[in-house]
Short mmCIF file of C-alpha atoms in Angstrom, two decimals:
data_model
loop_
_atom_site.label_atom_id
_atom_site.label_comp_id
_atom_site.label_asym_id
_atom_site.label_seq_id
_atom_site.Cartn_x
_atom_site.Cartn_y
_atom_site.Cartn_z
CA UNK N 1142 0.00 0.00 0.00
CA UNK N 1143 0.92 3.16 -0.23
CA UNK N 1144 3.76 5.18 2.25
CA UNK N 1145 1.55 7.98 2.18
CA UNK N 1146 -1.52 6.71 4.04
CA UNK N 1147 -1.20 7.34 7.28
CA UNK N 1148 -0.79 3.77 9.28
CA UNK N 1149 -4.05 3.79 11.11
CA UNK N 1150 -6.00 4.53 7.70
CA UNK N 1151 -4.49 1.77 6.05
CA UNK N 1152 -5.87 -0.77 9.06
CA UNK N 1153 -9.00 0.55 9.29
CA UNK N 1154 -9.16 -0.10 5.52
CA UNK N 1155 -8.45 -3.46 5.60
CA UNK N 1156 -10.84 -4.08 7.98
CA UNK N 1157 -13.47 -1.60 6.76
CA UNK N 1158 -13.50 -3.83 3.12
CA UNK N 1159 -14.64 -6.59 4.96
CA UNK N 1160 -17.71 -4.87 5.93
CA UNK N 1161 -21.12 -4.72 3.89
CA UNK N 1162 -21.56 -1.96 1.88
CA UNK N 1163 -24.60 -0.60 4.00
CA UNK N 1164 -22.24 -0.90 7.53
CA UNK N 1165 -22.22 2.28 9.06
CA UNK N 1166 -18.12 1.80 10.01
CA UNK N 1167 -17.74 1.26 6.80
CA UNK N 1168 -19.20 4.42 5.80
CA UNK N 1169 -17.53 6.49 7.89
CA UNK N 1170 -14.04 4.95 7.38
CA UNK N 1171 -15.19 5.64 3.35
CA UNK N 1172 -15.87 9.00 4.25
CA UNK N 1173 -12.25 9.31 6.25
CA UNK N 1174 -10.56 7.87 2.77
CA UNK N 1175 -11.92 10.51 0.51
CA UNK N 1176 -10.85 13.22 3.03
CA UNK N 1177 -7.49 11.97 2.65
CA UNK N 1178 -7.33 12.47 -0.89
CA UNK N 1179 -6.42 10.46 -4.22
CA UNK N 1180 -3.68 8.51 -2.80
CA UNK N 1181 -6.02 6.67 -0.08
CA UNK N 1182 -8.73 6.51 -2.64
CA UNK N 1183 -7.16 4.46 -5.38
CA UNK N 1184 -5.82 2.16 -2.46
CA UNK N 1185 -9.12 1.98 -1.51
CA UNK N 1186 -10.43 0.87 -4.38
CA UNK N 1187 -7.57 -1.43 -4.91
CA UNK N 1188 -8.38 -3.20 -2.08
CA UNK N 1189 -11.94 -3.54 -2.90
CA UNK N 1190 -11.70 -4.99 -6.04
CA UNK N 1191 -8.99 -7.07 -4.65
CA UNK N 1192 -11.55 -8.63 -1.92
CA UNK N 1193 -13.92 -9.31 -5.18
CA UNK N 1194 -11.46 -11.16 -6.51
CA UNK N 1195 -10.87 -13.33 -3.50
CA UNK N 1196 -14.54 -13.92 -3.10
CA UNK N 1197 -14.50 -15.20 -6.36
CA UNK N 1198 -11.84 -17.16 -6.72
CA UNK N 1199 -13.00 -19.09 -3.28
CA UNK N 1200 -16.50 -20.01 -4.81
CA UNK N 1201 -14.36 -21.28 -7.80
CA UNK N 1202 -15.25 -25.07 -6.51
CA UNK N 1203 -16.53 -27.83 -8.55
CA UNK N 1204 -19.65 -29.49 -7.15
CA UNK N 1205 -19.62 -33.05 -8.04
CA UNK N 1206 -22.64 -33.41 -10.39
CA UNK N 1207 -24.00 -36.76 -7.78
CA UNK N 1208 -23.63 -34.62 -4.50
CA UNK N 1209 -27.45 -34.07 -4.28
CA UNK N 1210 -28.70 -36.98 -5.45
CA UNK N 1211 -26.45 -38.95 -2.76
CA UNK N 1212 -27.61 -36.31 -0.28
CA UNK N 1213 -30.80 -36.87 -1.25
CA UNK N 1214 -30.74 -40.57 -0.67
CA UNK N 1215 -29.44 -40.18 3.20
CA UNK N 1216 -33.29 -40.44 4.30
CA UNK N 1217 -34.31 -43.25 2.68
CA UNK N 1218 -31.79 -45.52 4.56
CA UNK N 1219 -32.14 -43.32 7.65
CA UNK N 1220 -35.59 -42.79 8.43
CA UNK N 1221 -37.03 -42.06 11.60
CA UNK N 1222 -39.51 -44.62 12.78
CA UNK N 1223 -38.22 -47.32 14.64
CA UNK N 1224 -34.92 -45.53 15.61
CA UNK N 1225 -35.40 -46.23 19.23
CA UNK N 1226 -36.26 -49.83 18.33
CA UNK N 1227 -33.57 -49.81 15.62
CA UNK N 1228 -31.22 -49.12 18.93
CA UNK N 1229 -32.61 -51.17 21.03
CA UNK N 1230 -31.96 -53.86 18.32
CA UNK N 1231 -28.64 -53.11 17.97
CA UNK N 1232 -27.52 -53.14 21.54
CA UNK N 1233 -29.45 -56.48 21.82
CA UNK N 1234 -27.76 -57.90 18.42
CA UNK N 1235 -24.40 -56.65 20.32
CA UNK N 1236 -25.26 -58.52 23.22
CA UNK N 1237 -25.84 -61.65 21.74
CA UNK N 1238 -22.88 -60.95 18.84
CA UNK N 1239 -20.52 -60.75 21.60
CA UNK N 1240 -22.14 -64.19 23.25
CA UNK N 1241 -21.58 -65.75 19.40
CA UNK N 1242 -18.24 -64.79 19.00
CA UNK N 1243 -16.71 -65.67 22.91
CA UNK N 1244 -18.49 -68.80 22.23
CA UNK N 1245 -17.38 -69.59 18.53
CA UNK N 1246 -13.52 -67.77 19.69
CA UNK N 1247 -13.24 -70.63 22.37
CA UNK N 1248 -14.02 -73.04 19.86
CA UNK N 1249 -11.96 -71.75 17.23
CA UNK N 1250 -9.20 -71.34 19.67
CA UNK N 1251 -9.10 -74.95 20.37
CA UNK N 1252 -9.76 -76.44 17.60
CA UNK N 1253 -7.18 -74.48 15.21
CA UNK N 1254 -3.92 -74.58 16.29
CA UNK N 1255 -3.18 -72.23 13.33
CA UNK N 1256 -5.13 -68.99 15.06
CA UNK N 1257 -2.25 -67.27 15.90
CA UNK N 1258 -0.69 -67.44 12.09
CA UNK N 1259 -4.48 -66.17 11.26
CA UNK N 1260 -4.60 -63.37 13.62
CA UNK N 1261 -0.78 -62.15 11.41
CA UNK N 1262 -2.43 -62.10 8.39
CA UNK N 1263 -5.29 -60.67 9.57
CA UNK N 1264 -3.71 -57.87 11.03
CA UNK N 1265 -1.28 -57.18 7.56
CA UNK N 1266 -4.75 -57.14 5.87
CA UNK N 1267 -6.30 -54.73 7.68
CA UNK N 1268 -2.94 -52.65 7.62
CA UNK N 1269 -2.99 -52.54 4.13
CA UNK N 1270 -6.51 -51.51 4.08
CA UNK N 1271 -5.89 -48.38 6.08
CA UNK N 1272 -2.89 -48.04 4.16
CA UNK N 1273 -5.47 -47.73 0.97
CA UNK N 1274 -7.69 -45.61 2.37
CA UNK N 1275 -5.49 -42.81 3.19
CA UNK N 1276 -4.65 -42.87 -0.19
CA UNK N 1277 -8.07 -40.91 -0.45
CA UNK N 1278 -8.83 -42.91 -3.88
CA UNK N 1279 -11.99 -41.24 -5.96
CA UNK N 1280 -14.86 -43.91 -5.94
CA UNK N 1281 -15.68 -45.57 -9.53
CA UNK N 1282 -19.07 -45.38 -9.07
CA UNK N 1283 -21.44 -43.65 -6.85
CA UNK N 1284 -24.91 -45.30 -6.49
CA UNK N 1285 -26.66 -46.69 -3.37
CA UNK N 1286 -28.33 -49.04 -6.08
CA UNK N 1287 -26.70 -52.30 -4.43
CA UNK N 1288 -27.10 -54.24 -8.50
CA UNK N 1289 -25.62 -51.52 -10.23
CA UNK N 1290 -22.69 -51.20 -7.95
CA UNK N 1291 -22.19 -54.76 -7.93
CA UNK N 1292 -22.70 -54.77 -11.80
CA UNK N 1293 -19.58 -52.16 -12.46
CA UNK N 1294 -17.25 -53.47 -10.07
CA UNK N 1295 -17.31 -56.65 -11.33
CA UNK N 1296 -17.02 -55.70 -14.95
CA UNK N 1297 -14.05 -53.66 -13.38
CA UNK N 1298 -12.68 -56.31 -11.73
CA UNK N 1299 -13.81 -60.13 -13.36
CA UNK N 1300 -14.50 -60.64 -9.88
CA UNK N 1301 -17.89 -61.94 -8.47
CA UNK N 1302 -19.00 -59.35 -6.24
CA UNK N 1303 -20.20 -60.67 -2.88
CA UNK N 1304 -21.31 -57.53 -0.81
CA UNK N 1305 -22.21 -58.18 3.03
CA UNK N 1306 -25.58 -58.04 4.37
CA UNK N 1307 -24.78 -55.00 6.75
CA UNK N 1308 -28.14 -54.10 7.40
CA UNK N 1309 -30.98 -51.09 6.24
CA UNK N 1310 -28.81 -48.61 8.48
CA UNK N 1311 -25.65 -48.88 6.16
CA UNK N 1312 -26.77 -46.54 3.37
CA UNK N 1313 -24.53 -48.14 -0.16
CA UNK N 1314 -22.85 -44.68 -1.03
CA UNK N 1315 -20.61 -46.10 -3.99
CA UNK N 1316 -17.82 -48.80 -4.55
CA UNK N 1317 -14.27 -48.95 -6.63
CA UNK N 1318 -11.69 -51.52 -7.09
CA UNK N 1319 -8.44 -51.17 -6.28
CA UNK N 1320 -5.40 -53.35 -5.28
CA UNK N 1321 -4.06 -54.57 -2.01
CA UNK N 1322 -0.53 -55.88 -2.12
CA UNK N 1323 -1.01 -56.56 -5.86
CA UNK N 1324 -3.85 -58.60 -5.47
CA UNK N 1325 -7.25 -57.21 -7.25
CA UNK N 1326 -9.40 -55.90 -4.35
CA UNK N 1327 -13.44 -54.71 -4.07
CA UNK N 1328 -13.72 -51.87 -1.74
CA UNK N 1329 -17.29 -50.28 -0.97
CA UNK N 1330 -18.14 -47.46 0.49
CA UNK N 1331 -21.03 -47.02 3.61
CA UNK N 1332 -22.79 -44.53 5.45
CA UNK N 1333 -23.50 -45.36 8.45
CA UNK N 1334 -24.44 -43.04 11.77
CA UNK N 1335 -22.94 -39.97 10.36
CA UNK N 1336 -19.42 -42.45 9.65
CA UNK N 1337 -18.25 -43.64 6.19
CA UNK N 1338 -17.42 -47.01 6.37
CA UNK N 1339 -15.10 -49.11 3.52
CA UNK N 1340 -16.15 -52.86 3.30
CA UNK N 1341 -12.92 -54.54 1.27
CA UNK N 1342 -14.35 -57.63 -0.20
CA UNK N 1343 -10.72 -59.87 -0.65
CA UNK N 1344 -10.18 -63.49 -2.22
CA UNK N 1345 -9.88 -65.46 1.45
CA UNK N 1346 -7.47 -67.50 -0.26
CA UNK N 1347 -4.97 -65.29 -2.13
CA UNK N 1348 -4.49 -63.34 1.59
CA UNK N 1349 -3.99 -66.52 3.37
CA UNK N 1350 -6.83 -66.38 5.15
CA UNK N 1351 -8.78 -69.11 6.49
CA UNK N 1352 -12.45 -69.97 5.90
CA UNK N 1353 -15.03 -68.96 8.89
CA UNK N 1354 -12.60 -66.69 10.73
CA UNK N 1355 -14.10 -64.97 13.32
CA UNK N 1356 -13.82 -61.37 13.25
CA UNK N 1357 -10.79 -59.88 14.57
CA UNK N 1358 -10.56 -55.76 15.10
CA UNK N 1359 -7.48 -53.95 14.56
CA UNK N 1360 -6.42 -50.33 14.77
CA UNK N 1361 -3.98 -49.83 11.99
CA UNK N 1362 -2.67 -46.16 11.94
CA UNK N 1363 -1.37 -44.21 9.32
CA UNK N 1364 0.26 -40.79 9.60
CA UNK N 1365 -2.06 -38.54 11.54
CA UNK N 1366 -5.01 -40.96 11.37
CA UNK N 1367 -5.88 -43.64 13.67
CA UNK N 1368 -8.56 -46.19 11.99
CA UNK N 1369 -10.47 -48.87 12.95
CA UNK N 1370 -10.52 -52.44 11.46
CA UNK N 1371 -11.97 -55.25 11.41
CA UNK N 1372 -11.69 -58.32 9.12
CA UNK N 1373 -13.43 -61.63 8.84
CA UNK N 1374 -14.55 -64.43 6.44
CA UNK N 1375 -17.12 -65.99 4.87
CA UNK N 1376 -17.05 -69.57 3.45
CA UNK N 1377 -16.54 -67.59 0.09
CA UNK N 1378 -14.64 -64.52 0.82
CA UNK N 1379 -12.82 -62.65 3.20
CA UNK N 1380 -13.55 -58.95 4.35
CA UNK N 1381 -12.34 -56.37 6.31
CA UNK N 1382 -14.30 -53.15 7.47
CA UNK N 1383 -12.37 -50.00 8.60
CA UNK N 1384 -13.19 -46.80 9.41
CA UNK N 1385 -10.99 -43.67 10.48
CA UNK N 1386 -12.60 -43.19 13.90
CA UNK N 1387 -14.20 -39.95 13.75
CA UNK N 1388 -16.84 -38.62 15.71
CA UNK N 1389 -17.76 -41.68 18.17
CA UNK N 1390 -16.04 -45.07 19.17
CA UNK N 1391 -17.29 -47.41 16.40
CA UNK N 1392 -16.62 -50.68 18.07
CA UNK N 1393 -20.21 -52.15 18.89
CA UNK N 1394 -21.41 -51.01 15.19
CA UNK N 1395 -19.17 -53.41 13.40
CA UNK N 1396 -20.78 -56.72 15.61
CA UNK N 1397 -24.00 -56.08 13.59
CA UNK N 1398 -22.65 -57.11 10.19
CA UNK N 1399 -20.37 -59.75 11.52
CA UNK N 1400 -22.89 -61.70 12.08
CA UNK N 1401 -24.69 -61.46 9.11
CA UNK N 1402 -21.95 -61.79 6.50
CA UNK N 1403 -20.72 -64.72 8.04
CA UNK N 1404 -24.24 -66.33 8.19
CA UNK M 1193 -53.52 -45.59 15.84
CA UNK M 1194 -56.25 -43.87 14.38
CA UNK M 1195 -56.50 -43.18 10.49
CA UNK M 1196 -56.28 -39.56 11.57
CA UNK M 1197 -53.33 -39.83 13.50
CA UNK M 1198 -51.84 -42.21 10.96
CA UNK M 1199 -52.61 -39.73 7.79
CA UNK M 1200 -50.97 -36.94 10.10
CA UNK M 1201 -47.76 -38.69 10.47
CA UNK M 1202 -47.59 -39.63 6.87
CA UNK M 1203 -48.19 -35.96 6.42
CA UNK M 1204 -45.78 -34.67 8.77
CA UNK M 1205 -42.97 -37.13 7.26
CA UNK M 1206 -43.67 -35.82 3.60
CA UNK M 1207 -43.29 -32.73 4.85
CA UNK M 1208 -39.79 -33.56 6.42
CA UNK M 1209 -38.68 -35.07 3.55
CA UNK M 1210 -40.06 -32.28 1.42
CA UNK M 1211 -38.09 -29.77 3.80
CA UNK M 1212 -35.22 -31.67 4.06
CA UNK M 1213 -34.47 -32.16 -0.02
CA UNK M 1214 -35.76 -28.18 0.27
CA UNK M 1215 -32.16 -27.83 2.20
CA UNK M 1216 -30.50 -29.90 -0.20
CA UNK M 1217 -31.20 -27.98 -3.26
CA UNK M 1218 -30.43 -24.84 -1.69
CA UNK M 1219 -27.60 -24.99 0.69
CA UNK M 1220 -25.73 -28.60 -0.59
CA UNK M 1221 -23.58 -26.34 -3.78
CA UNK M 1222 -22.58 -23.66 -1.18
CA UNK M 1223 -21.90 -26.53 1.95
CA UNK M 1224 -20.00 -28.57 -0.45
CA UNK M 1225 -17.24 -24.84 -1.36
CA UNK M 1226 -16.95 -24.17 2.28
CA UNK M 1227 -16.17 -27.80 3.10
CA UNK M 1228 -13.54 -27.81 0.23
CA UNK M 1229 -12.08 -24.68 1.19
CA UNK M 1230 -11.81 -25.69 5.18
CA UNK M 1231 -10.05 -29.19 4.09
CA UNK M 1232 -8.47 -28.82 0.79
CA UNK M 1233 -9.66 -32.54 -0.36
CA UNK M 1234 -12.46 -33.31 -2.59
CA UNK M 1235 -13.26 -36.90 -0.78
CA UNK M 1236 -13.33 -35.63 2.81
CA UNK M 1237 -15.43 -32.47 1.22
CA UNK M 1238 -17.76 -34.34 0.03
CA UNK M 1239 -17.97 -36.77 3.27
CA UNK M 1240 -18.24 -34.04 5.55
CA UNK M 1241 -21.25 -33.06 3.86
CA UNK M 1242 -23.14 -36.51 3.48
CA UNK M 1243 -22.31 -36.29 7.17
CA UNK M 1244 -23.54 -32.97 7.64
CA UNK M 1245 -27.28 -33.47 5.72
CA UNK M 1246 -27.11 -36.89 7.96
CA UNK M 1247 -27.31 -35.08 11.12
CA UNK M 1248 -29.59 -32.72 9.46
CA UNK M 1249 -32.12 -35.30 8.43
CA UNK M 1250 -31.47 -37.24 11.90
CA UNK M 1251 -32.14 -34.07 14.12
CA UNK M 1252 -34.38 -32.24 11.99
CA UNK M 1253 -37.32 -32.34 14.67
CA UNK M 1254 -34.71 -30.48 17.05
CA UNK M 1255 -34.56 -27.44 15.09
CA UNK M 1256 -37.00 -24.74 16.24
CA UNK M 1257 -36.82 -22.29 13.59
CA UNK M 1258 -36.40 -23.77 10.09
CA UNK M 1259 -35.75 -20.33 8.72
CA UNK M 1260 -32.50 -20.78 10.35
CA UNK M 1261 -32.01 -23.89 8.61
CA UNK M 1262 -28.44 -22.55 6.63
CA UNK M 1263 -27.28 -21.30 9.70
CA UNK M 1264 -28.13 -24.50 11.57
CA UNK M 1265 -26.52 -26.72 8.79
CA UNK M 1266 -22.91 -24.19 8.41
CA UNK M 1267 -23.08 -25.21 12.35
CA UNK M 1268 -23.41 -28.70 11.36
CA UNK M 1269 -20.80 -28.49 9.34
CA UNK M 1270 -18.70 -26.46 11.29
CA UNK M 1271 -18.77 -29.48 13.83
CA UNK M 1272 -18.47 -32.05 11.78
CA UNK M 1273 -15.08 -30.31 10.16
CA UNK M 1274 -13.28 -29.95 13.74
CA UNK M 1275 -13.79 -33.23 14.63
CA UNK M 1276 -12.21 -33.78 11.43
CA UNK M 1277 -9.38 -31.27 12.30
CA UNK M 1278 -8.98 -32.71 15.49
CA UNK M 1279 -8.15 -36.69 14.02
CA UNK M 1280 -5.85 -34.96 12.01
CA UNK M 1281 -3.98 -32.75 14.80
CA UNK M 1282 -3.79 -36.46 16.75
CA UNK M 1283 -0.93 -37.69 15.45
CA UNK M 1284 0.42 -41.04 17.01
CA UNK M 1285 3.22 -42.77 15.20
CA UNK M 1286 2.83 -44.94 12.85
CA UNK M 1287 2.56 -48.49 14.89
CA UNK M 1288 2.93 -50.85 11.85
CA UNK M 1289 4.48 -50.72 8.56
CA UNK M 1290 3.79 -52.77 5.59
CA UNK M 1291 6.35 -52.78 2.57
CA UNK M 1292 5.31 -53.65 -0.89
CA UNK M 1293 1.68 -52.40 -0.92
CA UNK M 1294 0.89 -51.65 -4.63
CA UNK M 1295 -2.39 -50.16 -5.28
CA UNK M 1296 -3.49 -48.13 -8.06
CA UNK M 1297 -5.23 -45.15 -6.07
CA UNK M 1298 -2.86 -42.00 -6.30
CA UNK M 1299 -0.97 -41.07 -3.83
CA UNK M 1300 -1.74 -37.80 -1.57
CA UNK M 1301 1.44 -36.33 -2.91
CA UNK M 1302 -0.41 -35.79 -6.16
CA UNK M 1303 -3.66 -34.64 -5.32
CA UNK M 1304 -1.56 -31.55 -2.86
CA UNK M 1305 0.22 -31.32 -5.94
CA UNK M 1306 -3.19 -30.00 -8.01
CA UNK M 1307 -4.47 -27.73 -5.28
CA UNK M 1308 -4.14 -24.84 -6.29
CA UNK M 1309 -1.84 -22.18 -4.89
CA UNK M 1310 -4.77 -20.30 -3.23
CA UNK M 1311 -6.09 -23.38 -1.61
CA UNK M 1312 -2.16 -24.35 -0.62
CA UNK M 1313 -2.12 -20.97 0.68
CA UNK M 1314 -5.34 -22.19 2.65
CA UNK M 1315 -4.44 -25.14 3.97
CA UNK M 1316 -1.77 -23.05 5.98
CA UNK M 1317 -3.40 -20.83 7.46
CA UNK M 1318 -4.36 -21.37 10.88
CA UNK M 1319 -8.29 -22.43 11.73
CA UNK M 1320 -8.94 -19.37 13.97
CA UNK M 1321 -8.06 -17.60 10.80
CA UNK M 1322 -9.31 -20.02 8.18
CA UNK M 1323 -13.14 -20.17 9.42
CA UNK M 1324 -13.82 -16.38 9.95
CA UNK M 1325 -12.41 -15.30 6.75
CA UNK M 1326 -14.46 -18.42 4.85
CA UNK M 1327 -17.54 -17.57 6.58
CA UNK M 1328 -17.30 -13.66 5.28
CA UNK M 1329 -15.88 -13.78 1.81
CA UNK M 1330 -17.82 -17.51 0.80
CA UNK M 1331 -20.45 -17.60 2.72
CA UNK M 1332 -21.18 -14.45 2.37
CA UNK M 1333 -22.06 -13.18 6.36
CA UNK M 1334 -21.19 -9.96 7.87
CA UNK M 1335 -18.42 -9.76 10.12
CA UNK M 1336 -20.83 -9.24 13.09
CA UNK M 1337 -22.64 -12.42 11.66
CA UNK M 1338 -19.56 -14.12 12.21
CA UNK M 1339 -18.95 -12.40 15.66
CA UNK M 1340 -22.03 -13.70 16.75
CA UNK M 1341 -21.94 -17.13 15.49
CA UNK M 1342 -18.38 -17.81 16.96
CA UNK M 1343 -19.13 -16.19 19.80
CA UNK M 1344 -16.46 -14.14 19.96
CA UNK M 1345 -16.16 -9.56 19.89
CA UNK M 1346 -16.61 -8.24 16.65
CA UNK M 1347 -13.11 -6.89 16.79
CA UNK M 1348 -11.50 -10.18 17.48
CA UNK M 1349 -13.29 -10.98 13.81
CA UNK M 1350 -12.14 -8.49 12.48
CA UNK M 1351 -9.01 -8.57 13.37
CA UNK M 1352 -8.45 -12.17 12.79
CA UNK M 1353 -10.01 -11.27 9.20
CA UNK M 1354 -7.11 -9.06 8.73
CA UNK M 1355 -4.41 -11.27 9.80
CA UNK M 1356 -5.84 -14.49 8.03
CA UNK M 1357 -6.02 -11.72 4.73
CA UNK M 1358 -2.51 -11.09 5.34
CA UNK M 1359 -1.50 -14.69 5.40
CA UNK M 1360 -3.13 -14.97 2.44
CA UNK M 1361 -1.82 -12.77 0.44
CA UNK M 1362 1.88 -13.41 1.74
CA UNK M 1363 2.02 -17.05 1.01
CA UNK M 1364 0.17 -16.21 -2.41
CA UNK M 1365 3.27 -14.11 -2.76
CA UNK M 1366 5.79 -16.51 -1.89
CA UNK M 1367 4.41 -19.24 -3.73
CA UNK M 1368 4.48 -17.15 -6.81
CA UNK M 1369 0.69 -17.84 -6.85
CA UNK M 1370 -1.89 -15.00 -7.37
CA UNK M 1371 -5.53 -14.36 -7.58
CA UNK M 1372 -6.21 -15.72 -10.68
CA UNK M 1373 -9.16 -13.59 -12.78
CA UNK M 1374 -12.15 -16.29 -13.54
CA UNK M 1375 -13.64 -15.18 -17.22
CA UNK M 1376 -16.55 -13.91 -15.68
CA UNK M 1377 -13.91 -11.20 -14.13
CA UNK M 1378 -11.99 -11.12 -17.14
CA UNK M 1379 -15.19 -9.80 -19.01
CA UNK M 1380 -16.03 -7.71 -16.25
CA UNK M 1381 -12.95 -5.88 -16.36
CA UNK M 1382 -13.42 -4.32 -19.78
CA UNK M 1383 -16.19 -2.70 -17.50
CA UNK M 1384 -15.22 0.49 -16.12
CA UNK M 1385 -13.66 0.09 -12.54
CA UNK M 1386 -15.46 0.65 -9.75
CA UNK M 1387 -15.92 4.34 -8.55
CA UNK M 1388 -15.61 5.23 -4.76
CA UNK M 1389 -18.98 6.86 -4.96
CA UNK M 1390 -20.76 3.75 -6.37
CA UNK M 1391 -19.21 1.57 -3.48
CA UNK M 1392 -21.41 2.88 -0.47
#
């Protein structure tokens, strides 16, 4: 700015510009610039138009074109009867979840000798998820239509798309396919209580992992972000869940579909 | 239930819904900037606004006033981005490491590599700066708008408006970057410029 405004001008300015037009401080420091003469005038007006162009340059976003048609989907998969049934169904699917799984653990414990090796590989799979997802990779499709997901990722893939039953409170928000240690991977994306959730559908076999493993949670971090995994198999598939664990803990959620996908 | 009561319901939930994609059309475009310009990142923009409409749709019956339903949402959203900004201020080391992951997504290092040097310049500022100076030059609010939504005096706006201005244009300067003109500005430069008269 110019040496020639006196110091005191010059702030009051700067903060007089960010006023609207019809602000009365903003008159009167308008009124204090044109008494100072052509010198505090043309900075004036410099700094105007410089503000405009700010302003403008900000709004220069690009909207994805599907923003409001997923936005527009969040009620359907969210709606308001039945929530306090909805919760009192989940806490009472945790409850007997977390009966299943001691139960079926024990059992597995004893009867595979090979649980330990599992629990490796399980972990390294769920690392590599996390590792994925802070890659912060665009989605291929974006549909809550569960067929026509499954229908481009597995022309994108050649792989038979087997998506777990997570329940009406996981809203589908889109899918992609990506690669996990080199291995062709199906990764879709969930909304679920606020939380985006990625559901990594793997081939059990080409991970190492064994058929009917009970779910195991990790919490993999990478750089700045802590997440939270969890991975488990199907007769068919393995899959692993994660989450970066915003908002609140996100433990109890993930019994729900366990239970379900490995039905 | 009584066919009354039932008819009512079904009334009042059309109504919701009606309200709620109401709030989509209008505020999602301008929601969806702000989040981009608080976190520099396309994905997270866009999640922080399915989570924002979420909370919307889930506490819609909370909100007294749905005249105030942009500045109830910006709140939303406001929320929702500092629990984002505070996962990403919590910064544990790393506690595994896996060698030899090959995936095809592209790496962070390229999408901070297509930000733009205004958004760069962004990303560096600090948040007591970043969110007043947002709110007043994309949103679009008054300083004492902003003063009164932050709860905080209109000269601690004001002057945070100046510094975070200041930042601005210094790392613009540094990075080489400038305010670029968009063609609408281009054509409306062959306008005459403004006139201090016209201003007020």
């Amino acid at each position: 700015m110019n040496k020639r405004i006196p110091e005191h001008l010059e702030r009051a300015m700067e903060q007089a510009a960010m006023l609207s037009p019809q602000d009365p401080d903003r008159q009167a420091v308008v009124d204090r610039v044109k008494a100072a003469g052509p010198d505090a005038e043309a900075a004036w007006l410099e700094l105007v138009e410089e503000d405009e162009r700010l302003r403008l340059t900000l709004q220069d976003v690009r909207v994805p074109d599907d923003l409001q048609s997923t936005l527009l989907e969040i009620p359907t998969t969210h709606t308001s009867h039945g929530w306090a049934w909805m919760r009192w169904l989940s806490g009472a699917a945790a409850v007997v979840v977390a009966a299943t799984m001691v139960t079926f653990g024990v059992w597995s414990w004893s009867a595979d000798s090979t649980a330990g090796a599992s629990a490796d590989t399980a972990r390294h799979v769920a690392m590599l998820t996390a590792e994925d997802l802070a890659a912060h990779a665009p989605l291929t499709i974006r549909s809550s239509n569960r067929a026509k997901v499954a229908s481009v990722l597995q022309a994108a893939s050649g792989m038979a798309v087997d998506m777990p039953n997570l329940g009406p409170e996981y809203a589908l928000v889109g899918g992609r396919v990506c690669e996990l240690n080199g291995k062709r991977v199906i990764c879709t994306r969930w909304l679920h209580n606020g939380k985006m959730h990625s559901v990594y559908q793997l081939d059990r076999q080409a991970f190492g992992l064994p058929r009917a493993l009970p779910a195991q949670r990790f919490k993999p971090t990478i750089g700045q972000t802590r997440y939270e995994a969890v991975v488990w198999s199907s007769q068919r598939c393995a899959y692993a869940m994660i989450c970066d664990e915003r908002g609140q803990p996100v433990t109890m959620r993930f019994a729900h579909p366990l239970v379900t996908a490995d039905a | 239930m009584t066919q009354s009561s039932h008819g009512n319901e079904q009334t009042g939930g059309s109504r919701r819904r009606a309200r709620y994609e109401q709030w989509v059309r209008d505020h999602s475009g301008s929601l969806y900037r702000l989040a981009y310009r608080l976190c520099g990142d396309a994905g997270t923009a866009e999640e922080l606004v399915q989570e924002t409409y979420y909370h919307a749709w889930k506490d819609m019956p909370k909100l007294r006033a749905p005249k105030r339903a942009r500045a109830w949402l910006l709140q939303i959203l406001r929320h929702r981005y500092a629990h984002w900004v505070r996962d990403q201020r919590r910064a544990p080391a790393p506690t595994d490491r896996v060698d030899g992951v090959v995936s095809n997504s592209p790496g962070p290092a390229r999408f901070a590599a297509e930000r733009d040097a205004l958004q760069t310049a962004l990303d560096r500022l600090e948040e007591r700066f970043k969110l007043p100076l947002l709110l007043v030059f994309l949103e679009g609010l008054t300083c004492r708008d902003v003063a009164e939504r932050l709860d905080l005096p209109l000269g601690t706006v004001l002057s945070r408006l100046h510094r975070g201005r200041q930042h601005l244009r210094e790392a613009l300067r540094q990075s080489g970057g400038e305010l670029h003109d968009t063609p609408e500005q281009e054509t409306q430069q062959t306008q005459p410029r403004l006139r201090l008269g016209g201003d007020t």
